[in-house]
CSV table of C-alpha atoms in Angstrom, one decimal:
chain,number,residue,atom,x,y,z
A,1,MET,CA,-0.1,0.1,0.0
A,2,SER,CA,1.5,3.6,-1.4
A,3,ALA,CA,1.3,6.3,1.1
A,4,MET,CA,-1.2,8.3,-0.8
A,5,ASP,CA,-3.5,5.1,-0.5
A,6,PHE,CA,-2.7,5.0,3.3
A,7,THR,CA,-3.3,8.8,3.7
A,8,ALA,CA,-6.5,8.7,1.8
A,9,LEU,CA,-7.5,5.4,3.8
A,10,CYS,CA,-7.0,7.3,6.8
A,11,LEU,CA,-8.9,10.6,5.6
A,12,GLY,CA,-11.3,8.3,4.8
A,13,ALA,CA,-12.1,7.1,8.2
A,14,LEU,CA,-11.9,10.3,9.7
A,15,ILE,CA,-14.3,12.0,7.5
A,16,MET,CA,-16.6,8.9,8.3
A,17,THR,CA,-16.1,8.8,11.9
A,18,VAL,CA,-16.7,13.1,12.0
A,19,SER,CA,-20.0,12.2,9.7
A,20,ALA,CA,-21.4,9.7,12.0
A,21,ALA,CA,-20.7,11.9,14.9
A,22,LEU,CA,-22.4,14.8,13.9
A,23,THR,CA,-25.4,12.8,12.4
A,24,GLY,CA,-25.6,11.3,15.3
A,25,PHE,CA,-25.9,14.5,17.6
A,26,ALA,CA,-28.7,16.0,14.8
A,27,VAL,CA,-30.9,12.5,15.5
A,28,ALA,CA,-30.6,12.9,19.4
A,29,ALA,CA,-31.4,16.9,19.5
A,30,ALA,CA,-34.4,15.8,16.8
A,31,ARG,CA,-35.8,13.0,19.0
A,32,THR,CA,-35.6,14.9,22.2
A,33,SER,CA,-36.8,18.2,21.6
A,34,GLY,CA,-40.3,16.9,22.3
A,35,GLY,CA,-43.3,18.6,19.8
A,36,THR,CA,-44.7,16.8,17.3
A,37,GLY,CA,-43.9,15.5,13.7
A,38,VAL,CA,-42.7,12.8,11.7
A,39,TRP,CA,-38.7,11.2,12.3
A,40,CYS,CA,-37.9,10.2,9.0
A,41,GLU,CA,-34.9,7.7,8.3
A,42,ALA,CA,-32.6,6.1,5.3
A,43,THR,CA,-30.6,3.2,6.5
A,44,VAL,CA,-28.9,0.1,5.4
A,45,LEU,CA,-29.0,-3.1,7.4
A,46,ASP,CA,-26.1,-5.5,7.1
A,47,ALA,CA,-28.2,-8.9,7.5
A,48,GLU,CA,-25.2,-11.1,8.8
A,49,THR,CA,-24.1,-8.4,11.4
A,50,HIS,CA,-27.3,-6.7,12.3
A,51,ARG,CA,-25.1,-3.6,11.7
A,52,GLU,CA,-27.3,-0.7,10.7
A,53,TRP,CA,-25.9,2.9,8.7
A,54,LEU,CA,-27.8,5.9,8.6
A,55,LEU,CA,-27.9,7.5,5.6
A,56,ASP,CA,-30.3,10.4,6.0
A,57,CYS,CA,-32.9,11.5,8.2
A,58,HIS,CA,-35.1,14.3,8.5
A,59,ARG,CA,-38.0,15.8,10.9
A,60,ALA,CA,-41.2,16.2,8.5
A,61,ARG,CA,-44.0,18.3,10.1
A,62,ASN,CA,-46.7,16.2,9.3
A,63,PRO,CA,-47.4,12.6,7.5
A,64,ARG,CA,-47.8,14.3,4.4
A,65,HIS,CA,-44.5,15.7,4.6
A,66,ALA,CA,-42.9,12.0,5.8
A,67,LEU,CA,-44.0,10.7,2.5
A,68,ARG,CA,-42.8,13.2,0.1
A,69,TRP,CA,-39.5,13.1,1.9
A,70,ILE,CA,-39.2,9.0,1.4
A,71,ARG,CA,-40.8,9.5,-2.4
A,72,ALA,CA,-37.8,12.0,-3.2
A,73,ARG,CA,-35.4,9.9,-1.4
A,74,ALA,CA,-36.3,6.4,-2.6
A,75,PRO,CA,-35.2,7.2,-6.5
A,76,ARG,CA,-32.0,8.7,-5.0
A,77,LEU,CA,-30.8,6.0,-3.2
A,78,ALA,CA,-31.9,3.7,-6.3
A,79,ASP,CA,-29.6,5.5,-8.2
A,80,ARG,CA,-26.8,5.2,-5.7
A,81,ILE,CA,-27.4,1.3,-5.8
A,82,ASP,CA,-28.0,0.9,-9.4
A,83,PRO,CA,-27.0,4.0,-11.1
A,84,PRO,CA,-28.3,4.9,-14.5
A,85,PRO,CA,-25.5,5.1,-17.6
A,86,ASP,CA,-25.8,8.8,-18.1
A,87,VAL,CA,-24.5,9.7,-14.6
A,88,PRO,CA,-22.6,12.7,-14.7
A,89,TRP,CA,-19.7,11.4,-12.1
A,90,ALA,CA,-18.9,8.4,-14.2
A,91,ALA,CA,-16.8,8.0,-17.2
A,92,PRO,CA,-18.6,7.4,-20.7
A,93,GLY,CA,-18.9,3.8,-21.2
A,94,THR,CA,-18.2,2.8,-17.7
A,95,ILE,CA,-21.8,2.3,-17.0
A,96,ARG,CA,-23.5,0.2,-19.2
A,97,PRO,CA,-27.1,-0.9,-19.0
A,98,TYR,CA,-27.9,-4.9,-19.0
A,99,GLU,CA,-27.7,-6.8,-21.6
A,100,PRO,CA,-30.2,-10.0,-21.8
A,101,GLY,CA,-27.7,-13.0,-23.0
A,102,GLY,CA,-24.7,-10.7,-21.6
A,103,PRO,CA,-22.3,-12.4,-18.5
A,104,TYR,CA,-24.3,-10.7,-15.5
A,105,ALA,CA,-27.7,-13.0,-15.0
A,106,PRO,CA,-29.6,-11.2,-12.5
A,107,GLY,CA,-32.0,-13.4,-10.9
A,108,GLY,CA,-32.2,-12.0,-7.1
A,109,PRO,CA,-33.8,-9.3,-6.0
A,110,ASP,CA,-33.4,-5.8,-7.0
A,111,PRO,CA,-33.6,-3.1,-4.8
A,112,ALA,CA,-33.4,-0.3,-6.7
A,113,ALA,CA,-36.4,-1.4,-8.8
A,114,VAL,CA,-38.5,-1.6,-5.4
A,115,LEU,CA,-37.2,1.9,-4.4
A,116,ARG,CA,-38.5,3.2,-7.8
A,117,ARG,CA,-41.5,1.6,-8.0
A,118,ARG,CA,-42.8,1.3,-4.5
A,119,PRO,CA,-43.0,4.9,-3.5
A,120,LEU,CA,-45.3,5.9,-6.4
A,121,ASP,CA,-48.0,2.9,-5.8
A,122,GLY,CA,-51.3,4.8,-4.9
A,123,ILE,CA,-52.6,2.2,-2.7
A,124,ALA,CA,-49.1,1.4,-0.7
A,125,HIS,CA,-49.1,5.4,-0.4
A,126,ARG,CA,-52.7,5.7,1.0
A,127,GLU,CA,-52.0,2.9,3.3
A,128,ALA,CA,-48.6,4.7,4.8
A,129,LEU,CA,-50.4,7.6,4.9
A,130,ARG,CA,-53.0,6.0,7.2
A,131,VAL,CA,-50.7,4.4,9.4
A,132,LEU,CA,-48.9,7.4,10.3
A,133,GLU,CA,-51.8,9.4,11.2
A,134,ASP,CA,-52.8,7.3,13.1
A,135,GLY,CA,-49.0,7.2,15.0
A,136,GLY,CA,-47.7,4.1,13.5
A,137,LEU,CA,-44.4,3.2,11.9
A,138,HIS,CA,-44.2,3.1,8.1
A,139,VAL,CA,-41.1,1.4,6.7
A,140,LEU,CA,-40.2,0.7,2.8
A,141,THR,CA,-37.7,-2.1,2.6
A,142,ALA,CA,-35.7,-3.2,0.0
A,143,PRO,CA,-33.3,-6.1,0.2
A,144,ASP,CA,-30.7,-7.2,-2.2
A,145,GLY,CA,-29.1,-10.6,-2.8
A,146,ASP,CA,-25.8,-10.0,-1.0
A,147,GLY,CA,-27.6,-9.5,2.5
A,148,LEU,CA,-28.1,-6.0,2.6
A,149,CYS,CA,-31.2,-4.2,3.3
A,150,TYR,CA,-32.3,-0.7,2.4
A,151,ARG,CA,-35.1,1.1,4.5
A,152,LEU,CA,-36.8,4.0,4.5
A,153,SER,CA,-39.0,4.5,7.7
A,154,ALA,CA,-41.0,7.1,8.8
A,155,ARG,CA,-42.5,7.4,12.6
A,156,ALA,CA,-44.8,9.8,14.4
A,157,LEU,CA,-43.0,12.0,17.3
A,158,ARG,CA,-45.4,12.2,20.2
């Protein structure tokens, strides 16, 4: 490992640690500040180790705003899991759409497809709104075939 690789590794670890600490403070402040609202989270869970990572969080004013946040975050998370071929950060030709008969044979779950499709489902949206208005927990779960589970959730703060 070169000195530059080691430095990059250390800086990456430091950034992740500081980010996790700041996110933790924000979460604790929002949860303990009292009042009403809906707490929203985007997380990734490793099924094997049961470790969970917070990717994003938001305190919404009401259930409708919480579902709006989930609707906005779901496709963004999907694009990070399975980026479209025209993403600006990838060099042209780096990411290519799947071609039937190619070397990659998808057969397992497709979390990106779930995240892109499910928040737009009218029946699921109405059910989620009802659950949140009743003070319950709404969770959109998208497992992948490698033991990770992507979750977008919302629950009332009372």
